[in-house]
Short mmCIF file of C-alpha atoms and ligand atoms in Angstrom, two decimals:
data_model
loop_
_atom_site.label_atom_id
_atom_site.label_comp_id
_atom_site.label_asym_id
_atom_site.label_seq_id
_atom_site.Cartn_x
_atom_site.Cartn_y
_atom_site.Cartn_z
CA UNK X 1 -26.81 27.25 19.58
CA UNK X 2 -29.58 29.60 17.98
CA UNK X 3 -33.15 29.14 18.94
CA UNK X 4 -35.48 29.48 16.82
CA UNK X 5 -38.64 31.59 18.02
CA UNK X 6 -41.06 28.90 17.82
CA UNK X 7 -44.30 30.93 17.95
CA UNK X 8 -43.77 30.84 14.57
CA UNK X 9 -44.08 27.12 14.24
CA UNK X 10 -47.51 27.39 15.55
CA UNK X 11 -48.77 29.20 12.43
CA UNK X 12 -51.15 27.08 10.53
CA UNK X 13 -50.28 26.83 6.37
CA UNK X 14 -49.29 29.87 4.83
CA UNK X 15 -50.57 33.13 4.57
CA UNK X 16 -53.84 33.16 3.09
CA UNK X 17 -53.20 35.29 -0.23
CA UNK X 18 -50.22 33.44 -0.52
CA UNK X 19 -51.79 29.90 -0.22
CA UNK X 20 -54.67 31.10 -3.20
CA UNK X 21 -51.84 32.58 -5.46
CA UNK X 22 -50.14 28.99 -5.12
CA UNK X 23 -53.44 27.06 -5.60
CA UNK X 24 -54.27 29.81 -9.29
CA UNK X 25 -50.50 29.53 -10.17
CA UNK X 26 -50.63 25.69 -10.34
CA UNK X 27 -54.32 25.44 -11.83
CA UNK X 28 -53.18 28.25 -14.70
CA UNK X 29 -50.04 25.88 -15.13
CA UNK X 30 -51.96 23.06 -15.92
CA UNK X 31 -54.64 24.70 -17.99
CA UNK X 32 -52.62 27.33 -19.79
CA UNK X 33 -55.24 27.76 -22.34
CA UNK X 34 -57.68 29.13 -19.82
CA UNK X 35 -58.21 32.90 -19.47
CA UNK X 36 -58.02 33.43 -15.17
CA UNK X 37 -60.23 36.36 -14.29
CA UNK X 38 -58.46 37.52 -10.61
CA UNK X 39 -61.11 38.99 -7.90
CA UNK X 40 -59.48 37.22 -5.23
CA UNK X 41 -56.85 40.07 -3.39
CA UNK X 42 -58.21 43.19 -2.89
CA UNK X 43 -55.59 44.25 -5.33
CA UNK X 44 -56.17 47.66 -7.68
CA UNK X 45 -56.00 47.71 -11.56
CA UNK X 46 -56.40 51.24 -12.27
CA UNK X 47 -53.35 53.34 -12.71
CA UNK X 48 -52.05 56.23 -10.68
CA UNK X 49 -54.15 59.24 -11.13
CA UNK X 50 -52.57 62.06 -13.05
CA UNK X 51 -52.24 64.39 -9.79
CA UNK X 52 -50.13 61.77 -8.19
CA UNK X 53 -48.28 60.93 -11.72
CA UNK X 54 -47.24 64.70 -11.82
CA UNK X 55 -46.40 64.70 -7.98
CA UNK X 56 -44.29 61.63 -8.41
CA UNK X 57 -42.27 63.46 -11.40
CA UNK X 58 -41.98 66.62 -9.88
CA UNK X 59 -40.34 64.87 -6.63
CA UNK X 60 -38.05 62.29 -8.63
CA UNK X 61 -36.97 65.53 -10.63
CA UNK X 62 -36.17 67.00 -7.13
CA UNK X 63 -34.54 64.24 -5.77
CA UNK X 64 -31.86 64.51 -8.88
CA UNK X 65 -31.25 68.13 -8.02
CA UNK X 66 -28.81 69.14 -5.44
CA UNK X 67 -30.40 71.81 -4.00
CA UNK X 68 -33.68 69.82 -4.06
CA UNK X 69 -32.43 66.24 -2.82
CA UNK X 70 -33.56 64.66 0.38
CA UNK X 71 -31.80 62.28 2.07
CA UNK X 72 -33.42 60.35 5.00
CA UNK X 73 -37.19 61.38 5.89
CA UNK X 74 -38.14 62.26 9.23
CA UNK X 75 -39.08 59.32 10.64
CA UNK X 76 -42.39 59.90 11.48
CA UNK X 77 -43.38 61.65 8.55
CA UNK X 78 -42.89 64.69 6.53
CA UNK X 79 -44.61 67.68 7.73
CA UNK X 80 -46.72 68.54 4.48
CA UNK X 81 -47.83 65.49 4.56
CA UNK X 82 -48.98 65.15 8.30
CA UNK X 83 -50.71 68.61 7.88
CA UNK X 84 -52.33 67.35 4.86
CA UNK X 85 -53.74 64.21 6.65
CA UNK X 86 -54.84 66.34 9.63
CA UNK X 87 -56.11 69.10 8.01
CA UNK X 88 -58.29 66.74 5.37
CA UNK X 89 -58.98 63.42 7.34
CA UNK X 90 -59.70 64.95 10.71
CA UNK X 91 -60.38 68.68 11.05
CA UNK X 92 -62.28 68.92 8.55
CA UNK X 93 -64.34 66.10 9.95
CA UNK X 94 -64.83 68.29 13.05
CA UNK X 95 -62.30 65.94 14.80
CA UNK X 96 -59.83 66.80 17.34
CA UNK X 97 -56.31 65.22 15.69
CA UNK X 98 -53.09 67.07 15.29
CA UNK X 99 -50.29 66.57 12.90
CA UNK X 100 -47.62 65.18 15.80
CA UNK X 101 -50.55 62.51 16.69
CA UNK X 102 -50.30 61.37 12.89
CA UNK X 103 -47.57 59.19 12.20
CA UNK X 104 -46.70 58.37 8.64
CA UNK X 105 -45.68 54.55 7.68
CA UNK X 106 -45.23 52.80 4.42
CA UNK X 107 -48.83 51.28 4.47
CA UNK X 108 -51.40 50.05 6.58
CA UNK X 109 -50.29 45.98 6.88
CA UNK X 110 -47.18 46.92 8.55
CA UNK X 111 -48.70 49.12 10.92
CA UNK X 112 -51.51 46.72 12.19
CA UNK X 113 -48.85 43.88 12.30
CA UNK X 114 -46.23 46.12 14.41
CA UNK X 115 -49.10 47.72 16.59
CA UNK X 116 -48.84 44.59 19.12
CA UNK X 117 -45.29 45.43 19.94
CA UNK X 118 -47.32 48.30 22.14
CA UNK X 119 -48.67 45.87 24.51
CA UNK X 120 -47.98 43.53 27.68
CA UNK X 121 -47.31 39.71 26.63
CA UNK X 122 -50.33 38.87 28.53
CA UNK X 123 -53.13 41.02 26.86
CA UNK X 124 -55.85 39.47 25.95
CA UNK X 125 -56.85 40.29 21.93
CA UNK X 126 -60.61 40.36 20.31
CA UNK X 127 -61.28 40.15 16.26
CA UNK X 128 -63.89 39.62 14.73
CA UNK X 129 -64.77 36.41 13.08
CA UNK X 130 -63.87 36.59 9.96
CA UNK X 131 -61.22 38.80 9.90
CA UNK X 132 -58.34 40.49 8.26
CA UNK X 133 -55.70 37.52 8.77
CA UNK X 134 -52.80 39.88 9.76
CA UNK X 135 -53.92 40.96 13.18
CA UNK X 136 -53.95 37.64 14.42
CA UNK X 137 -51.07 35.92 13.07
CA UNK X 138 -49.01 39.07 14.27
CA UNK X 139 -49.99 38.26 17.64
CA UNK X 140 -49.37 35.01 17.19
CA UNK X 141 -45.96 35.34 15.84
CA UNK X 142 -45.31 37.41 19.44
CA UNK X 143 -46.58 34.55 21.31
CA UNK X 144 -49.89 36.14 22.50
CA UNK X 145 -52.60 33.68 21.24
CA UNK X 146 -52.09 30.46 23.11
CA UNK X 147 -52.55 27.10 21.30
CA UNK X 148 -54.23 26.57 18.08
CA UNK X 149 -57.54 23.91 17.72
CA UNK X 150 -57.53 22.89 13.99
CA UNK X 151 -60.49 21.59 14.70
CA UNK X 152 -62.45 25.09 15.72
CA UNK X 153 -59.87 26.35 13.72
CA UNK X 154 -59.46 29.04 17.26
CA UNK X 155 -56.50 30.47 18.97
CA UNK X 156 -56.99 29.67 22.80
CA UNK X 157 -56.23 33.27 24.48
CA UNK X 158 -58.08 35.14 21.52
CA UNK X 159 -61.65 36.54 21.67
CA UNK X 160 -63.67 36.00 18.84
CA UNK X 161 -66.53 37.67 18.49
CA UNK X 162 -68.72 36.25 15.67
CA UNK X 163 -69.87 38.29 12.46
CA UNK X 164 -72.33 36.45 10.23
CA UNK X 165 -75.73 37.21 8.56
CA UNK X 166 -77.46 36.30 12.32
CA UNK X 167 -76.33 39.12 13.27
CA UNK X 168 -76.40 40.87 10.47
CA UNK X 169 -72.29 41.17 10.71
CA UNK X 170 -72.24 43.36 13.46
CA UNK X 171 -69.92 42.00 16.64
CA UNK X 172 -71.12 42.10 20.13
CA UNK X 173 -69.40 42.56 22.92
CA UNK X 174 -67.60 39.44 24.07
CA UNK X 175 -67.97 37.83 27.66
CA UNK X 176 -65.07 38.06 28.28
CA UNK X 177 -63.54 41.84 28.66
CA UNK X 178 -60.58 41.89 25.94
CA UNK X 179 -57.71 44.54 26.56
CA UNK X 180 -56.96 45.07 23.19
CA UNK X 181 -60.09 44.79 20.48
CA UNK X 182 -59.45 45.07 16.72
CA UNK X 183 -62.17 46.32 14.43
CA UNK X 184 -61.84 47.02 10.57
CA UNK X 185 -64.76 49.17 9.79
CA UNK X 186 -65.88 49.22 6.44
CA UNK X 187 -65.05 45.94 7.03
CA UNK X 188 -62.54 43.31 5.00
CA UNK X 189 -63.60 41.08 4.14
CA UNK X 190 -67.22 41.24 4.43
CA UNK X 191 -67.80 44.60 2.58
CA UNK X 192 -70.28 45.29 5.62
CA UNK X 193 -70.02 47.55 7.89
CA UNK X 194 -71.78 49.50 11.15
CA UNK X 195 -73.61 52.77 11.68
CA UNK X 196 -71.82 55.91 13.82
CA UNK X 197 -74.31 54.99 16.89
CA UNK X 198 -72.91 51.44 17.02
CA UNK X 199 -69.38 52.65 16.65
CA UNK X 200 -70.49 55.12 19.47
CA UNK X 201 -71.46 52.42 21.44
CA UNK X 202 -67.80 50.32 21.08
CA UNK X 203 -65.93 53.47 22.02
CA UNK X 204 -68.33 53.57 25.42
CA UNK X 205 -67.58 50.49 25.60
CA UNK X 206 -63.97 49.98 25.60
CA UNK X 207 -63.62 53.53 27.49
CA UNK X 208 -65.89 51.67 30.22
CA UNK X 209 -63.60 48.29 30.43
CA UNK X 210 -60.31 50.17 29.82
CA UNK X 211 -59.62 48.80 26.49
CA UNK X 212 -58.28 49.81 23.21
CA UNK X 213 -59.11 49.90 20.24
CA UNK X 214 -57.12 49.01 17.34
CA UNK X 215 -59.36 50.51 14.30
CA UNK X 216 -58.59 49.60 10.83
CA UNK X 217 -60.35 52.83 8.13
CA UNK X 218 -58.33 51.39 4.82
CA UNK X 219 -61.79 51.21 3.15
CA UNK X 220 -63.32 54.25 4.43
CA UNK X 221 -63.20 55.95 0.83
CA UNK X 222 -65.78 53.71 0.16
CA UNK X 223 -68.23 54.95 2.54
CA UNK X 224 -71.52 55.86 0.50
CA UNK X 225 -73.97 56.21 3.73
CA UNK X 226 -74.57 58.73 5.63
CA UNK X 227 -75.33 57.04 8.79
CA UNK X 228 -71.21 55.66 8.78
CA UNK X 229 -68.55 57.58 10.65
CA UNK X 230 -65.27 58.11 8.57
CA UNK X 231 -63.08 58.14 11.02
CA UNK X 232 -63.26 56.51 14.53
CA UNK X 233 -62.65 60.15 16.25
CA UNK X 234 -66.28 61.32 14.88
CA UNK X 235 -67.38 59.03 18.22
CA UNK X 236 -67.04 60.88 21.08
CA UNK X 237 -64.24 59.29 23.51
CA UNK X 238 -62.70 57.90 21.22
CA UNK X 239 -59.23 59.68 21.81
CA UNK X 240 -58.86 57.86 25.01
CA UNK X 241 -59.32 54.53 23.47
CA UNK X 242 -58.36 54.51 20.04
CA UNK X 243 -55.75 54.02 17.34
CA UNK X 244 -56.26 54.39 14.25
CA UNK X 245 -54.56 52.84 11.32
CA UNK X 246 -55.45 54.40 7.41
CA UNK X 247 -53.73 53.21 3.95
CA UNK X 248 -53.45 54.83 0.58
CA UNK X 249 -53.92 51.95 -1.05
CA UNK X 250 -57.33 51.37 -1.54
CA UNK X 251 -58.61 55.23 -1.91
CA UNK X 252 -55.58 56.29 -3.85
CA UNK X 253 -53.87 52.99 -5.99
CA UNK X 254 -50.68 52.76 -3.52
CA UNK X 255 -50.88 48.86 -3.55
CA UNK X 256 -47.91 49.04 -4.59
CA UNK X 257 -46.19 52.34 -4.21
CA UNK X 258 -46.62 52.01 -0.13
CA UNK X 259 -47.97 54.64 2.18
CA UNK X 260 -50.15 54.34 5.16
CA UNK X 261 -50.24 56.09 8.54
CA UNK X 262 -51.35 55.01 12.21
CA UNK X 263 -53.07 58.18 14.53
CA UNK X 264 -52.50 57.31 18.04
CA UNK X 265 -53.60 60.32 20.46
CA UNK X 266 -51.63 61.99 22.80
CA UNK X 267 -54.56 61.17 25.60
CA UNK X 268 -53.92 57.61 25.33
CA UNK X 269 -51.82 56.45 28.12
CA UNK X 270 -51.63 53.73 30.95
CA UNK X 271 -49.90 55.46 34.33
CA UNK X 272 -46.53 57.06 32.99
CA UNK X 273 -46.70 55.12 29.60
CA UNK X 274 -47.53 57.41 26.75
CA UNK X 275 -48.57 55.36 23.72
CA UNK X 276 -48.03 58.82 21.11
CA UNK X 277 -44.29 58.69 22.57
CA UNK X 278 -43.87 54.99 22.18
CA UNK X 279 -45.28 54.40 18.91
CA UNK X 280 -43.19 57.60 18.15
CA UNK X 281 -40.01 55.85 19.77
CA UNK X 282 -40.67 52.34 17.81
CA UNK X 283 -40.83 54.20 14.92
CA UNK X 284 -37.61 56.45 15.67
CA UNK X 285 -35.78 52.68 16.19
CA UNK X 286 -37.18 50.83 13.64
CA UNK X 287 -38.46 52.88 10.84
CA UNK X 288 -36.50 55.60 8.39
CA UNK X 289 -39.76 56.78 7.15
CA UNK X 290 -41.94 56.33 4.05
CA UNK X 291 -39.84 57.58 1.07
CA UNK X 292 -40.04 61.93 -0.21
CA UNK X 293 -41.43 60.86 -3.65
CA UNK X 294 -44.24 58.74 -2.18
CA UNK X 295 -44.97 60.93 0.68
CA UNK X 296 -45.58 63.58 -2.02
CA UNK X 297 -47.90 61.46 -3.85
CA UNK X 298 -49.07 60.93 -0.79
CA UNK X 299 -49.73 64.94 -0.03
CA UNK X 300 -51.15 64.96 -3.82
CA UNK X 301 -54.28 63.05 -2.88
CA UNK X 302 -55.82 65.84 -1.08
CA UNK X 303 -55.04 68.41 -3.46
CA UNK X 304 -58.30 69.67 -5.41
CA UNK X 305 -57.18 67.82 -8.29
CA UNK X 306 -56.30 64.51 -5.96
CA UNK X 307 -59.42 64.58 -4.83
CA UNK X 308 -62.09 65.12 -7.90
CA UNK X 309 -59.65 62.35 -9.93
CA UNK X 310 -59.65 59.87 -6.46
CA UNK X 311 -63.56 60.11 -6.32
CA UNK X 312 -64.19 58.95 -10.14
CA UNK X 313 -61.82 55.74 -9.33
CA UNK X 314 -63.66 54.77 -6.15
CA UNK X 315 -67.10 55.53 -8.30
CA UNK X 316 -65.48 53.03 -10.90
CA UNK X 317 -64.35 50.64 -8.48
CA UNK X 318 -68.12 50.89 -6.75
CA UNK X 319 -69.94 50.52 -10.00
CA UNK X 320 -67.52 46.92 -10.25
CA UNK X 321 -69.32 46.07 -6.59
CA UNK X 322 -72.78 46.74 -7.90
CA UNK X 323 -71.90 44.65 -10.96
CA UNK X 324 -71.11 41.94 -8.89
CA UNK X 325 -73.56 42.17 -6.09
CA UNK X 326 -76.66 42.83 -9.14
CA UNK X 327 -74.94 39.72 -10.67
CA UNK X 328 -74.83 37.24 -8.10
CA UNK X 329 -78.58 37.73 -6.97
CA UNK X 330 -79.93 37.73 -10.72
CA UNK X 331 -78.31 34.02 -10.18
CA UNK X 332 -79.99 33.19 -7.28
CA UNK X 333 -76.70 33.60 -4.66
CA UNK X 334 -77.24 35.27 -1.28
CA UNK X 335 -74.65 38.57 -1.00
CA UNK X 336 -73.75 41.06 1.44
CA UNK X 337 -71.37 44.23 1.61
CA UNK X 338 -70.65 46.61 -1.58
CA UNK X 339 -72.46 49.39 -0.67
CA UNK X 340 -69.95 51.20 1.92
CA UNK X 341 -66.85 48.18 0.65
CA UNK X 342 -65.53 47.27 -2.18
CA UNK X 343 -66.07 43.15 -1.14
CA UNK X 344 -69.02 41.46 -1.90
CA UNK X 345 -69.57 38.49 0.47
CA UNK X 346 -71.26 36.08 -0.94
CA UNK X 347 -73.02 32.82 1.14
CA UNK X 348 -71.79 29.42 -1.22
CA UNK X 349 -74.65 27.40 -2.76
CA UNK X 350 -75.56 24.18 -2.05
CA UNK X 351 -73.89 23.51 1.18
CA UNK X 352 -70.57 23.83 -0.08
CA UNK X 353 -67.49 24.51 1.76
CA UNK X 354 -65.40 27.84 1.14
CA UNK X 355 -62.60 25.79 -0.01
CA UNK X 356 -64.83 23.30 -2.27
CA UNK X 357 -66.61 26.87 -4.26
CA UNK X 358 -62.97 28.05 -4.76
CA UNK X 359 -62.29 25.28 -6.72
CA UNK X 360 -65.56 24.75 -8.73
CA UNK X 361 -65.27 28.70 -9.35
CA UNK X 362 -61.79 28.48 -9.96
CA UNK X 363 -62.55 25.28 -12.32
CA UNK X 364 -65.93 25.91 -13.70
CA UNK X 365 -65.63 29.53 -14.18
CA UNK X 366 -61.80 30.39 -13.92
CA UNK X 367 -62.99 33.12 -11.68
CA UNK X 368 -60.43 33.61 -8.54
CA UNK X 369 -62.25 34.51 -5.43
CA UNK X 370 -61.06 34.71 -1.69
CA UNK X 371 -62.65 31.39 0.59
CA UNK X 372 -64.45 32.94 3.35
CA UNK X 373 -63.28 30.43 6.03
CA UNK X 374 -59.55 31.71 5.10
CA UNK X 375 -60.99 34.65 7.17
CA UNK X 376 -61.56 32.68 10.55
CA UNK X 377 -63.99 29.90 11.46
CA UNK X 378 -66.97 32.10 11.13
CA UNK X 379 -66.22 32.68 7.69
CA UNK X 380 -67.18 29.26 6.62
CA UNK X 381 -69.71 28.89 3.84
CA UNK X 382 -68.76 32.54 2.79
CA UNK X 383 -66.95 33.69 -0.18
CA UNK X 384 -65.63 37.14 -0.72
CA UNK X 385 -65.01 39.32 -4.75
CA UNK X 386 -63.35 41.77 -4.91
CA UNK X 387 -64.87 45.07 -6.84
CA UNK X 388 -60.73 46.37 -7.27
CA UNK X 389 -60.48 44.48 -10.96
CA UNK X 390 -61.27 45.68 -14.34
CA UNK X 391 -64.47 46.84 -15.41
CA UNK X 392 -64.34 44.59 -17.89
CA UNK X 393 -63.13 41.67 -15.94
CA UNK X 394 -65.96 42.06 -13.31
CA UNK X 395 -69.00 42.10 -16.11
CA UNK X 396 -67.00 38.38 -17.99
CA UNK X 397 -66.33 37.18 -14.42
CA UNK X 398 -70.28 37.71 -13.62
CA UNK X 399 -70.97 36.56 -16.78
CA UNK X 400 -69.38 33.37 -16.57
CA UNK X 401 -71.00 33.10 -12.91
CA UNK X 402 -74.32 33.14 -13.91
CA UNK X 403 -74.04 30.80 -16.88
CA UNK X 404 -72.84 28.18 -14.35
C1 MLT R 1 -57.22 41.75 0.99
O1 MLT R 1 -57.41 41.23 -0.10
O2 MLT R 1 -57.78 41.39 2.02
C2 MLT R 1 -56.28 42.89 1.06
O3 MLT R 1 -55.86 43.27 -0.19
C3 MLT R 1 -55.13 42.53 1.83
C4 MLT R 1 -54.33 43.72 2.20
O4 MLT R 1 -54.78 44.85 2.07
O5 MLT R 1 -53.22 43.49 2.68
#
């Protein structure tokens, strides 16, 4: 008789987008006459970008040529692409990467919910609190978090390390050494993030306890200070204790085109164990590679054009965040993040839960917003916006806010 694997059974609810699309779909159902302004996922609204459009033709027009057509991809990416990434992303950032350390997936989610397959069953994780629900429910699904308190709302065998306005969102090192530490930096969902000297410091850090780092950059277009490293490999060290995982979705529109990739250095190994060749042989097993058509949209970002079209949607999407963030204070509401993000984290008035201003927004304002505590315990008493909707949207969703 099949078992069933029952890791899974620990998983509190659902998964948090899919809970709030559940909660708006039944709330829109009932009030059908109300107009539902979405900030909630970090979801894009504005189209392609005409130097991916005309990639996208030009490699759909190949793919119905014969002497054009590709059949499978190389699974870990195509090389035009991988030079792209390392030539744009990382050498040109003065940092040591090289295309076969680059390996191309169909977005960032997968990648940071496979990366756990990499380690022992024992390691011992750190997030930060909130966080990006994915990197804990991955290792939870692989049986690596112990039991779950729904009363501290905590995994047992995970670190948390908490991120709130006390400490003005930036973690500290835990206690208790982790093996493996996970850090999304800008970070989702607070839209806050750290300066290059504290990043310096993690890398010191986990090179001095022998961990790794698991470093989430999908929001590092957003990056407006100068103080903020792009890439984790800016910090010194940091190729002998970190992997990093970058998307296309947020700096390019690829919510829903998929493309992503995962750098993980040749220098990183434990004894024999190479984790360049067994990323490389996970994804040889698993994966048949990101599609030609979006891998050359994907190569189309960095061209000249890519990248003059890329930077006017990320200054659109930014001018959203200050719309919010200048929004919420004129009403009186406490807000972090927007500057290097596009989240605006928001503290909830009057004492109210997450959960209780996701209603009275959703109800009050028919504004959708993301409940901080859906983030981890932490998150309690925050709320996060997103800046990805329309222009338009954001100033009648602030609008609406303030008349509250
Ligand atoms: C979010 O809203 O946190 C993100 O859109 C989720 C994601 O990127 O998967």
């Amino acid at each position: 008789m099949f078992q069933v694997n029952d890791n899974f059974q620990k998983l509190p609810g659902s998964y948090l987008f899919s809970t709030i699309a559940k909660k708006v779909s039944a709330y829109s159902q009932a009030n059908p006459d109300k107009k539902i302004i979405r900030l909630g996922i970090g979801d894009v609204t504005q189209p392609l970008v005409p130097a991916i459009t005309e990639a996208l033709h030009k490699a759909v027009d190949e793919m119905g040529n014969a002497e054009t057509f590709h059949g499978y991809a190389p699974d870990l990416g195509y090389d035009f692409l991988r030079s792209a990434i390392e030539k744009n992303d990382y050498q040109a950032r003065g940092c040591d990467i090289q295309a076969d350390e680059i390996f191309v997936s169909d977005g960032a989610k997968s990648d940071s919910a496979d990366i756990q397959e990499l380690f022992a069953a024992d390691t011992k994780i750190a997030v930060c609190d909130p966080v990006y629900p994915v990197y804990v429910d991955a290792n939870v699904m692989a049986g690596r978090t112990g039991t779950y308190n729904p009363d501290t709302q905590m995994w047992s065998n995970v670190i948390y390390m908490p991120c709130t306005s006390e400490n003005h969102f930036v973690p500290e090192f835990p206690k208790e050494t982790p093996d493996v530490i996970y850090l999304c930096l800008p970070n989702n969902p607070t839209g806050t993030t750290i300066t290059k000297s504290q990043l310096q410091e993690w890398v010191d850090y986990a090179n001095k306890v022998g961990a790794l780092i698991i470093y989430d950059a999908a929001y590092e277009a957003y990056i407006s200070e100068e103080d903020v490293a792009h890439t984790i490999y800016e910090c010194e060290g940091a190729r002998t204790c970190a992997i990093e995982i970058k998307s296309f979705s947020k700096n390019a529109g690829f919510t829903g085109v998929r493309l992503g990739y995962t750098v993980v250095p040749k220098d990183l190994k434990r004894g024999e164990a190479s984790l360049n060749a067994m990323w490389a042989r996970r994804h040889g097993t698993k994966f048949n590679g990101a599609p030609y058509i979006v891998q050359r949209a994907g190569e189309a970002v960095y061209s000249d054009a890519g990248k003059a079209q890329l930077k006017e949607q990320v200054a659109y999407y930014m001018k959203n965040a200050a719309t919010i963030k200048a929004g919420l204070q004129e009403a009186g509401y406490t807000v972090f993040g927007g500057v290097n993000a596009p989240y605006i984290w928001l503290k909830t008035p009057d004492q109210m839960t997450s959960w209780e201003f996701f209603d009275y927004l959703l109800e009050k304002a028919n504004v959708v917003g993301t409940p901080g505590s859906g983030f981890g315990p932490s998150g309690e008493g925050y709320f996060r916006l997103t800046a990805f909707g329309t222009y338009e949207n954001t100033v009648a969703a602030l609008d609406r806010i303030k008349a509250l």
